[in-house]
Amino acid sequence: MAIELQQVSYTYAERSLWKQTALHGIDLSIKQGSIVGIAGATGSGKSTLLQLFNGILKPTQGTVRVLDVTIKAGEKSPKLFPLRRRVGLVFQFPEQQMFEETVEKDLCFGPLNFGMSLDEAKERARKAMNDMGLDLKLLDRNPFRLSGGQMRKAAIASVLAMEPDVVVLDEPTATLDPISRAELIALLVRLCREQGRTIIIVTHRMDELLPYADSWIVLNEGSTAFQGSVKELAADPAILERCGLTVPQSLRYWRAVADRFGLDGENPRLTAESLAELIASLPAGKRDAHE
Amino acid sequence: MNDKLLLGRSIETGSWVHKLDARAKITGMLLYVAVILLSRSWMAMALLALFSIAVMISTRIPLKYFLKAAKPLRYLMLFIFIVQLLSVKEGSVWLSIGSLSLHDGGLRLGSFAVIRMLFLITFTALLTFTTTPGKLNQGLEGILSPFKKLGLSPDRITLMLSIALRFIPTILDEAQIIMKAQASRGADLNELPLKEKGRMLVSLLVPIITSAFRRAQDLVYSMEARGFRMDAPRSQYHRLRWGAADTVFVIMFVVMGVAVSLV
């Protein structure tokens, strides 16, 4: 397991009048080398959960186990430096994550901290820029002079440049145009399938991740409302509505087709192409019987 | 998420102090400063303490929050105490070590200074604890309105103040987010050596200042987009109302002032 949470709760501003419990008694496990989607209405605790994954927040109750590091509530945590090298976290608002004078310096920040030489770090920065489809000319630019979409890509690149084993992203596609969104998802899928990295993505656009995610976690008011494979989610998408989300189009289409033709045991087809293929492959008699 | 920062945060308990007119509370606080300065004996200090604590309790806000407000200044208070103790050479000597001698007067004045400061901070915290920033501003505007005749613009001052106060927590939150981002990329302030720590803190300044400017610009646009013009006549959502309780509140401080200067 890459990440395992046992009975984890997190309370902001504990011991004050403004205390607020963001997570209650979360149990979850994330397999190494898998793509995991996290969904949930605003304020359901998604961002808090992510910050537990690299020790930025420490659980106020329970145990968080990430790779070989264990962080237990109430105990002094081990040095988190090695953990942060292996778990890269992309925050929700990229403009709050860039702090150096040039994009290049920002991208080198992580690798340099983790003991890489300047040349190596620059090499990593270039590679990450290429991966994110950013023009290398932007390297000398001040991060605050980038457009919103470029800034987000640069912020993601700055984390990818550290080549972490676990990549955690908080709504990475939020301000990207449709083409960049698809490219980013494709890149992350490649990182997972080809290099065995674990990818964890919080998203409000479940549709774009559904065809690729191995499993999903749905949060509702600080607790896990669902945890399981896409197949399980596709069997009962209504759970999403109970959590204040809408059921994504691809799941609705799949449900409609599966209900009509009695395909419940099958793997869900969540792209237009695969669904069309499936319908076309159905025996003609079966298709017509319902007309 | 700043649990340490109490400045400018109101705590709603619905007590009688909460319901007072902000102008009464501001006037009360100004008078309280006078009361503190007029207290010059142990008896007066005791009276002051009794009165202050009684009013604080009547707000139904736990006393520890008032104490927390004074906590950041504990070293300053200690410093003032020590300076007074060492420098005042009045009254009888109660301790002397070599050339160093401590006098009664020093002990007395040092204690007074600390007590005054403690009550000044804890008690004036009551103003921000019991008044929402919006009401506080309105009160301030009301108090400053006589200065209009002198060509000053109270709305301008209070607008500036309210924006400044409103954005302190926002900017602190932002600093914290950047620190989290830095920690995520291997520069955790808690795990760095002291020298590096200083460098990291400095590196925070640039992005925070640029983002503050950006935020200011956005704020101007969004205010103008909603028809805000400086110095244009504006109606108010909440009206300030001066009631009998407000008069009583202010008189209470006047009485206290007289009382402490007599004992």
Coordinates of C-alpha atoms in Angstrom, one line a residue:
Chain A
M1 CA 0.0 0.0 0.0
A2 CA 1.3 3.5 -0.9
I3 CA -1.0 5.2 1.6
E4 CA -3.0 3.9 4.5
L5 CA -5.2 5.9 6.9
Q6 CA -6.6 4.3 10.0
Q7 CA -9.4 6.1 11.9
V8 CA -7.9 9.5 11.0
S9 CA -9.6 12.7 12.1
Y10 CA -8.4 16.2 11.6
T11 CA -9.5 19.3 13.5
Y12 CA -8.5 22.8 12.6
A13 CA -7.7 25.2 15.5
E14 CA -8.1 22.5 18.1
R15 CA -8.5 23.9 21.6
S16 CA -10.1 27.2 20.5
L17 CA -13.5 28.6 20.0
W18 CA -13.1 28.3 16.2
K19 CA -12.2 24.7 16.2
Q20 CA -13.6 22.9 13.2
T21 CA -13.4 19.2 12.4
A22 CA -12.7 18.7 8.7
L23 CA -12.3 14.9 8.7
H24 CA -13.8 12.3 11.0
G25 CA -12.6 8.7 11.4
I26 CA -11.3 8.1 7.9
D27 CA -10.1 4.7 6.9
L28 CA -8.7 4.3 3.5
S29 CA -5.9 2.6 1.6
I30 CA -4.4 3.5 -1.8
K31 CA -2.5 0.9 -3.8
Q32 CA 1.0 1.6 -5.1
G33 CA 1.0 2.3 -8.8
S34 CA -2.7 3.1 -9.1
I35 CA -4.7 6.1 -10.2
V36 CA -7.1 7.2 -7.6
G37 CA -9.8 9.9 -8.0
I38 CA -11.1 11.8 -5.0
A39 CA -14.5 13.5 -5.3
G40 CA -16.7 15.3 -2.9
A41 CA -18.8 18.5 -2.6
T42 CA -17.0 21.7 -1.6
G43 CA -16.1 21.7 2.0
S44 CA -16.2 17.9 2.3
G45 CA -12.5 17.8 3.4
K46 CA -10.7 16.9 0.1
S47 CA -8.0 19.4 0.4
T48 CA -7.4 18.6 4.1
L49 CA -7.1 14.9 3.3
L50 CA -4.5 15.6 0.6
Q51 CA -2.4 17.6 3.0
L52 CA -2.2 14.5 5.3
F53 CA -0.6 12.5 2.5
N54 CA 2.8 14.3 2.8
G55 CA 2.7 15.3 6.4
I56 CA 1.9 19.0 5.9
L57 CA -1.0 18.4 8.3
K58 CA -0.6 15.9 11.0
P59 CA -3.7 13.8 12.0
T60 CA -5.3 14.9 15.3
Q61 CA -6.5 11.3 15.7
G62 CA -5.5 8.1 14.1
T63 CA -2.6 6.9 12.1
V64 CA -1.4 7.9 8.6
R65 CA 1.0 5.6 6.9
V66 CA 2.6 6.8 3.7
L67 CA 5.2 4.6 2.0
D68 CA 7.5 3.6 4.9
V69 CA 6.7 6.6 7.1
T70 CA 4.1 6.4 9.9
I71 CA 2.6 9.5 11.4
K72 CA 0.6 8.9 14.5
A73 CA -1.6 11.5 16.2
G74 CA -0.1 12.8 19.5
E75 CA 3.3 11.3 18.8
K76 CA 6.3 13.3 17.6
S77 CA 6.5 12.6 13.8
P78 CA 9.6 11.4 12.2
K79 CA 11.6 13.7 9.9
L80 CA 9.3 14.4 7.0
F81 CA 12.0 15.5 4.6
P82 CA 12.5 12.1 3.0
L83 CA 8.7 11.7 2.7
R84 CA 8.3 15.0 0.9
R85 CA 10.8 13.9 -1.7
R86 CA 8.7 10.9 -2.6
V87 CA 5.3 12.5 -2.3
G88 CA 4.7 15.5 -4.5
L89 CA 1.7 17.7 -3.7
V90 CA 0.3 20.2 -6.1
F91 CA -1.9 22.7 -4.3
Q92 CA -5.3 23.9 -5.4
F93 CA -4.2 27.5 -6.3
P94 CA -1.0 27.5 -8.3
E95 CA -0.5 31.3 -7.9
Q96 CA -0.1 30.6 -4.2
Q97 CA 2.5 28.0 -4.8
M98 CA 5.1 29.8 -6.9
F99 CA 7.4 32.0 -5.0
E100 CA 10.7 32.4 -6.8
E101 CA 11.6 35.2 -9.3
T102 CA 11.7 33.1 -12.4
V103 CA 9.9 30.0 -13.5
E104 CA 13.2 28.2 -13.8
K105 CA 14.2 28.9 -10.2
D106 CA 10.8 27.8 -9.0
L107 CA 11.1 24.5 -10.9
C108 CA 14.6 23.9 -9.6
F109 CA 13.6 24.7 -6.0
G110 CA 12.4 21.2 -5.2
P111 CA 15.2 19.2 -6.9
L112 CA 17.8 21.5 -5.3
N113 CA 16.4 21.0 -1.8
F114 CA 16.5 17.3 -2.3
G115 CA 20.2 17.4 -3.0
M116 CA 20.5 17.5 -6.7
S117 CA 23.2 19.5 -8.5
L118 CA 22.2 22.7 -10.3
D119 CA 22.8 21.2 -13.7
E120 CA 20.7 18.2 -12.8
A121 CA 18.0 20.4 -11.4
K122 CA 17.9 22.5 -14.6
E123 CA 17.7 19.4 -16.7
R124 CA 14.8 18.2 -14.6
A125 CA 13.1 21.6 -15.0
R126 CA 13.4 21.5 -18.8
K127 CA 12.0 18.0 -18.9
A128 CA 9.1 18.9 -16.7
M129 CA 8.4 21.9 -18.9
N130 CA 8.4 19.7 -21.9
D131 CA 6.1 17.2 -20.3
M132 CA 3.7 19.9 -19.4
G133 CA 3.8 21.3 -22.9
L134 CA 5.2 24.6 -21.8
D135 CA 7.5 26.7 -24.1
L136 CA 11.1 26.7 -22.7
K137 CA 11.2 30.4 -23.4
L138 CA 9.0 30.8 -20.3
L139 CA 11.8 29.6 -18.1
D140 CA 13.2 33.1 -17.6
R141 CA 9.8 34.7 -17.0
N142 CA 8.5 35.8 -13.6
P143 CA 5.9 33.2 -12.6
F144 CA 3.4 36.0 -11.9
R145 CA 3.6 37.2 -15.5
L146 CA 2.3 33.9 -16.8
S147 CA -1.3 33.4 -17.8
G148 CA -3.6 31.4 -15.4
G149 CA -3.3 28.2 -17.4
Q150 CA 0.5 28.5 -17.9
M151 CA 0.9 29.2 -14.2
R152 CA -1.0 26.1 -13.3
K153 CA 1.0 24.0 -15.7
A154 CA 4.3 25.5 -14.3
A155 CA 3.1 24.7 -10.7
I156 CA 2.4 21.1 -11.7
A157 CA 5.8 21.0 -13.5
S158 CA 7.5 22.2 -10.4
V159 CA 6.3 19.2 -8.5
L160 CA 6.9 16.7 -11.4
A161 CA 10.5 18.0 -11.5
M162 CA 11.1 16.3 -8.2
E163 CA 10.0 13.0 -9.8
P164 CA 8.0 11.9 -6.8
D165 CA 6.8 8.3 -6.4
V166 CA 3.4 9.5 -5.4
V167 CA 1.9 12.6 -7.1
V168 CA -1.0 14.2 -5.4
L169 CA -2.9 16.9 -7.2
D170 CA -5.7 19.2 -6.0
E171 CA -8.0 20.0 -8.9
P172 CA -5.2 20.2 -11.4
T173 CA -7.4 20.8 -14.4
A174 CA -9.5 23.6 -12.9
T175 CA -8.3 26.5 -15.0
L176 CA -7.0 24.7 -18.0
D177 CA -8.4 24.7 -21.5
P178 CA -10.0 21.5 -22.8
I179 CA -6.9 20.4 -24.8
S180 CA -4.5 21.0 -21.9
R181 CA -6.8 19.1 -19.6
A182 CA -6.8 16.1 -21.8
E183 CA -3.0 16.3 -22.2
L184 CA -2.5 16.6 -18.5
I185 CA -4.6 13.6 -17.7
A186 CA -2.9 11.6 -20.5
L187 CA 0.5 12.6 -19.0
L188 CA -0.5 11.5 -15.5
V189 CA -1.9 8.2 -16.8
R190 CA 1.5 7.6 -18.6
L191 CA 3.4 8.4 -15.4
C192 CA 1.4 5.7 -13.7
R193 CA 1.2 3.0 -16.3
E194 CA 4.8 3.3 -17.6
Q195 CA 6.7 4.3 -14.5
G196 CA 4.6 2.8 -11.8
R197 CA 3.9 6.0 -9.9
T198 CA 0.9 6.4 -7.7
I199 CA -1.4 9.3 -8.9
I200 CA -4.0 10.8 -6.6
I201 CA -6.3 13.4 -8.1
V202 CA -9.0 15.5 -6.5
T203 CA -11.4 16.6 -9.2
H204 CA -14.8 18.2 -9.7
R205 CA -14.8 16.9 -13.3
M206 CA -15.1 13.2 -12.7
D207 CA -15.9 12.7 -16.4
E208 CA -12.3 13.3 -17.5
L209 CA -10.8 10.9 -15.0
L210 CA -13.4 8.2 -15.0
P211 CA -12.0 6.2 -17.9
Y212 CA -8.6 6.0 -16.3
A213 CA -9.0 5.9 -12.5
D214 CA -8.5 2.5 -10.9
S215 CA -10.5 3.5 -7.8
W216 CA -12.5 6.3 -6.3
I217 CA -12.9 7.8 -2.9
V218 CA -16.0 9.9 -2.3
L219 CA -16.0 12.2 0.7
N220 CA -19.1 13.6 2.3
E221 CA -18.9 16.1 5.2
G222 CA -15.5 14.8 6.3
S223 CA -16.2 11.1 6.1
T224 CA -15.7 8.5 3.3
A225 CA -19.0 7.9 1.7
F226 CA -17.6 5.5 -0.9
Q227 CA -14.4 3.8 -1.6
G228 CA -13.9 1.2 -4.3
S229 CA -13.4 0.4 -7.9
V230 CA -15.0 2.2 -10.9
K231 CA -17.0 -0.9 -11.4
E232 CA -18.6 -0.6 -8.0
L233 CA -19.2 3.1 -8.5
A234 CA -20.8 2.4 -11.8
A235 CA -23.1 -0.1 -10.2
D236 CA -24.6 2.5 -7.9
P237 CA -23.8 6.0 -9.0
A238 CA -26.7 7.4 -6.9
I239 CA -24.2 7.5 -4.0
L240 CA -22.8 10.6 -5.7
E241 CA -26.1 12.4 -5.5
R242 CA -26.4 11.6 -1.8
C243 CA -23.1 13.3 -1.3
G244 CA -24.2 16.5 -3.1
L245 CA -22.6 15.8 -6.4
T246 CA -24.1 15.2 -9.8
V247 CA -23.7 11.9 -11.5
P248 CA -21.2 12.4 -14.4
Q249 CA -22.5 12.0 -18.0
S250 CA -20.4 9.0 -18.7
L251 CA -21.8 7.1 -15.7
R252 CA -25.3 8.1 -16.6
Y253 CA -24.9 6.8 -20.2
W254 CA -23.3 3.6 -19.0
R255 CA -26.1 3.1 -16.5
A256 CA -28.8 3.6 -19.1
V257 CA -27.2 1.2 -21.5
A258 CA -26.4 -1.4 -18.8
D259 CA -29.9 -1.3 -17.4
R260 CA -31.5 -1.6 -20.8
F261 CA -29.4 -4.5 -22.0
G262 CA -28.7 -6.2 -18.7
L263 CA -25.0 -5.7 -18.8
D264 CA -24.4 -5.3 -15.1
G265 CA -21.5 -7.8 -14.8
E266 CA -19.5 -6.1 -17.5
N267 CA -16.7 -3.6 -17.1
P268 CA -18.2 -0.1 -17.4
R269 CA -17.5 1.6 -20.8
L270 CA -16.9 5.2 -19.9
T271 CA -15.8 6.9 -23.1
A272 CA -18.1 7.6 -26.0
E273 CA -16.1 5.4 -28.3
S274 CA -16.0 2.3 -26.1
L275 CA -19.7 2.6 -25.3
A276 CA -20.5 2.9 -29.0
E277 CA -18.4 -0.1 -29.8
L278 CA -20.1 -2.1 -27.1
I279 CA -23.6 -1.2 -28.4
A280 CA -22.5 -2.0 -32.0
S281 CA -21.2 -5.4 -30.8
L282 CA -24.5 -6.4 -29.2
P283 CA -26.3 -9.1 -31.1
A284 CA -28.8 -7.5 -33.5
G285 CA -31.7 -9.4 -32.0
K286 CA -30.9 -8.1 -28.5
R287 CA -30.7 -4.5 -29.8
D288 CA -34.0 -4.6 -31.6
A289 CA -35.9 -6.5 -28.9
H290 CA -36.1 -3.3 -26.9
E291 CA -37.1 -1.0 -29.8
Chain B
M1 CA -6.3 28.9 9.8
N2 CA -4.6 30.9 12.4
D3 CA -5.7 29.7 15.8
K4 CA -3.1 32.0 17.5
L5 CA -4.3 35.2 16.0
L6 CA -7.0 36.8 18.1
L7 CA -6.5 40.3 16.8
G8 CA -9.7 41.8 15.3
R9 CA -11.8 38.7 15.8
S10 CA -15.2 39.0 17.3
I11 CA -16.6 36.2 19.5
E12 CA -20.4 36.2 19.5
T13 CA -22.0 35.3 22.8
G14 CA -25.0 37.8 22.7
S15 CA -24.2 39.4 26.0
W16 CA -25.3 43.0 26.9
V17 CA -21.9 44.4 25.9
H18 CA -22.2 42.9 22.5
K19 CA -25.5 44.7 22.0
L20 CA -24.1 48.1 22.9
D21 CA -23.6 50.9 20.3
A22 CA -20.1 50.7 18.9
R23 CA -19.7 54.4 19.6
A24 CA -20.4 53.8 23.3
K25 CA -17.9 51.1 23.4
I26 CA -15.2 53.2 21.8
T27 CA -15.9 56.1 24.1
G28 CA -15.8 53.7 27.0
M29 CA -12.4 52.4 25.9
L30 CA -11.0 55.9 25.6
L31 CA -12.3 56.7 29.1
Y32 CA -10.8 53.5 30.4
V33 CA -7.4 54.6 29.3
A34 CA -7.9 57.7 31.4
V35 CA -9.1 55.5 34.3
I36 CA -5.9 53.5 34.1
L37 CA -3.7 56.6 34.1
L38 CA -5.6 58.0 37.1
S39 CA -5.1 54.9 39.2
R40 CA -2.1 55.7 41.3
S41 CA -2.4 53.6 44.5
W42 CA -2.7 49.9 45.4
M43 CA -6.3 50.6 46.4
A44 CA -7.1 52.1 43.0
M45 CA -5.4 49.2 41.2
A46 CA -7.6 46.8 43.2
L47 CA -10.7 48.7 42.3
L48 CA -9.6 48.8 38.6
A49 CA -9.0 45.1 38.6
L50 CA -12.3 44.3 40.2
F51 CA -14.2 46.5 37.7
S52 CA -12.3 45.3 34.7
I53 CA -12.8 41.6 35.5
A54 CA -16.4 42.1 36.3
V55 CA -17.1 43.7 32.9
M56 CA -15.0 41.0 31.2
I57 CA -17.0 38.3 32.9
S58 CA -20.3 40.0 31.9
T59 CA -19.4 39.5 28.2
R60 CA -19.6 35.7 28.8
I61 CA -16.4 35.3 26.8
P62 CA -14.0 32.9 28.7
L63 CA -11.4 35.0 30.5
K64 CA -8.5 33.0 29.0
Y65 CA -9.2 34.7 25.7
F66 CA -8.5 38.0 27.2
L67 CA -5.3 36.7 28.7
K68 CA -4.3 35.2 25.3
A69 CA -4.7 38.7 23.8
A70 CA -2.0 40.0 26.2
K71 CA 0.3 37.0 25.8
P72 CA 2.4 38.4 22.9
L73 CA 3.4 41.3 25.1
R74 CA 4.5 39.3 28.1
Y75 CA 8.2 39.9 27.5
L76 CA 7.7 43.6 27.0
M77 CA 5.9 43.7 30.3
L78 CA 8.6 41.9 32.1
F79 CA 11.2 44.2 30.5
I80 CA 9.3 47.3 31.7
F81 CA 9.0 45.8 35.2
I82 CA 12.7 45.2 35.4
V83 CA 13.6 48.6 34.1
Q84 CA 11.4 50.3 36.6
L85 CA 12.7 48.1 39.4
L86 CA 16.3 48.9 38.7
S87 CA 16.0 52.6 37.9
V88 CA 13.6 54.0 40.5
K89 CA 15.4 55.0 43.6
E90 CA 12.6 56.0 45.9
G91 CA 11.4 54.7 49.3
S92 CA 13.3 52.3 51.5
V93 CA 15.8 49.8 50.2
W94 CA 14.7 46.2 50.5
L95 CA 17.5 44.4 48.8
S96 CA 21.0 45.4 48.0
I97 CA 23.7 43.4 46.3
G98 CA 27.0 45.3 46.0
S99 CA 26.4 48.5 44.2
L100 CA 22.9 47.3 43.1
S101 CA 20.0 48.3 45.4
L102 CA 16.3 47.7 44.9
H103 CA 13.9 50.2 46.3
D104 CA 10.3 50.0 47.4
G105 CA 9.3 52.7 45.0
G106 CA 10.7 50.8 42.1
L107 CA 8.8 47.6 43.0
R108 CA 5.6 49.7 43.3
L109 CA 6.0 51.6 40.1
G110 CA 7.1 48.4 38.2
S111 CA 4.1 46.5 39.4
F112 CA 1.8 49.4 38.5
A113 CA 3.2 49.6 35.0
V114 CA 2.7 45.9 34.4
I115 CA -0.8 45.9 35.9
R116 CA -1.8 49.0 33.8
M117 CA -0.4 47.4 30.6
L118 CA -2.1 44.1 31.3
F119 CA -5.5 45.7 31.9
L120 CA -5.1 48.1 29.0
I121 CA -4.6 45.2 26.6
T122 CA -7.0 42.7 28.0
F123 CA -9.7 45.2 28.5
T124 CA -9.4 46.9 25.1
A125 CA -9.5 43.4 23.5
L126 CA -13.1 43.5 24.7
L127 CA -13.8 46.0 22.1
T128 CA -12.8 43.8 19.2
F129 CA -14.1 40.6 20.9
T130 CA -17.6 42.0 21.3
T131 CA -17.9 44.1 18.1
T132 CA -17.9 42.9 14.6
P133 CA -15.4 44.8 12.4
G134 CA -18.2 46.3 10.4
K135 CA -19.9 47.8 13.4
L136 CA -16.6 48.9 14.8
N137 CA -16.0 50.9 11.7
Q138 CA -19.4 52.4 11.8
G139 CA -18.8 53.4 15.4
L140 CA -15.4 54.9 14.5
E141 CA -16.9 56.8 11.6
G142 CA -19.6 58.1 14.0
I143 CA -16.9 59.2 16.5
L144 CA -14.8 60.8 13.8
S145 CA -17.7 62.6 12.1
P146 CA -17.0 66.0 13.9
F147 CA -13.7 66.1 12.1
K148 CA -15.5 66.5 8.8
K149 CA -15.7 70.2 9.5
L150 CA -11.9 70.3 9.6
G151 CA -11.7 68.9 6.1
L152 CA -10.9 65.3 7.2
S153 CA -12.8 62.5 5.6
P154 CA -13.8 59.9 8.3
D155 CA -15.2 57.5 5.7
R156 CA -11.8 57.4 4.0
I157 CA -10.0 56.6 7.2
T158 CA -12.5 54.0 8.3
L159 CA -12.5 52.4 4.8
M160 CA -8.8 52.2 4.9
L161 CA -8.8 50.7 8.4
S162 CA -11.5 48.2 7.7
I163 CA -9.8 47.0 4.5
A164 CA -6.5 46.7 6.4
L165 CA -8.0 44.8 9.2
R166 CA -10.1 42.6 6.9
F167 CA -7.0 41.5 5.0
I168 CA -4.6 40.7 7.8
P169 CA -5.9 37.2 8.2
T170 CA -6.1 36.7 4.5
I171 CA -2.5 37.7 4.0
L172 CA -1.4 35.5 6.9
D173 CA -3.3 32.6 5.4
E174 CA -1.6 33.2 2.1
A175 CA 1.9 33.2 3.8
Q176 CA 0.9 29.9 5.4
I177 CA 0.0 28.4 2.0
I178 CA 3.3 29.4 0.5
M179 CA 5.1 28.0 3.5
K180 CA 3.2 24.8 3.0
A181 CA 4.1 24.7 -0.7
Q182 CA 7.8 25.3 0.3
A183 CA 7.6 22.5 2.9
S184 CA 6.1 20.2 0.3
R185 CA 9.1 20.8 -1.9
G186 CA 11.6 20.0 0.8
A187 CA 12.0 23.3 2.7
D188 CA 10.1 22.8 5.9
L189 CA 10.7 25.7 8.3
N190 CA 10.5 23.4 11.3
E191 CA 13.2 21.2 10.0
L192 CA 15.7 23.7 8.6
P193 CA 18.8 25.1 10.4
L194 CA 18.4 28.7 11.7
K195 CA 20.3 30.4 8.9
E196 CA 18.2 28.8 6.2
K197 CA 15.1 29.6 8.1
G198 CA 15.8 33.3 7.8
R199 CA 16.5 33.1 4.1
M200 CA 13.2 31.2 3.6
L201 CA 11.2 33.8 5.5
V202 CA 12.7 36.6 3.4
S203 CA 11.8 34.6 0.3
L204 CA 8.2 34.8 1.4
L205 CA 8.1 38.5 1.3
V206 CA 8.2 39.0 -2.5
P207 CA 5.3 36.7 -3.4
I208 CA 3.2 37.9 -0.5
I209 CA 3.7 41.6 -1.3
T210 CA 3.0 41.1 -5.0
S211 CA -0.2 39.2 -4.3
A212 CA -1.3 41.8 -1.8
F213 CA -1.0 44.4 -4.6
R214 CA -2.8 42.2 -7.0
R215 CA -5.6 41.7 -4.4
A216 CA -5.8 45.4 -3.9
Q217 CA -6.2 46.0 -7.6
D218 CA -8.9 43.3 -7.8
L219 CA -10.7 44.8 -4.8
V220 CA -10.8 48.3 -6.4
Y221 CA -12.3 46.9 -9.6
S222 CA -14.9 44.8 -7.8
M223 CA -15.9 47.8 -5.6
E224 CA -16.2 50.1 -8.6
A225 CA -18.0 47.5 -10.5
R226 CA -20.7 47.6 -7.8
G227 CA -21.0 51.3 -8.0
F228 CA -18.8 52.4 -5.1
R229 CA -17.6 56.0 -5.2
M230 CA -15.5 57.6 -2.5
D231 CA -17.3 60.3 -0.6
A232 CA -20.6 59.6 -2.3
P233 CA -23.5 59.6 0.1
R234 CA -24.3 56.1 1.2
S235 CA -27.1 54.6 3.2
Q236 CA -26.2 52.1 5.9
Y237 CA -27.4 48.6 6.4
H238 CA -27.2 48.7 10.1
R239 CA -28.1 51.9 11.8
L240 CA -26.3 52.9 15.0
R241 CA -28.7 53.4 17.8
W242 CA -27.8 55.0 21.1
G243 CA -29.9 53.6 23.9
A244 CA -30.1 54.0 27.7
A245 CA -27.7 51.1 28.2
D246 CA -25.1 53.0 26.2
T247 CA -25.4 56.0 28.4
V248 CA -25.0 53.8 31.4
F249 CA -22.0 52.1 29.9
V250 CA -20.2 55.4 29.4
I251 CA -21.2 56.8 32.8
M252 CA -19.8 53.7 34.4
F253 CA -16.3 54.7 33.2
V254 CA -16.7 58.2 34.4
V255 CA -17.7 57.0 37.8
M256 CA -14.7 54.7 37.8
G257 CA -12.4 57.5 36.9
V258 CA -13.7 59.6 39.8
A259 CA -13.5 56.6 42.2
V260 CA -9.9 55.7 41.3
S261 CA -8.6 59.2 41.6
L262 CA -10.2 59.6 45.0
V263 CA -8.9 56.4 46.7

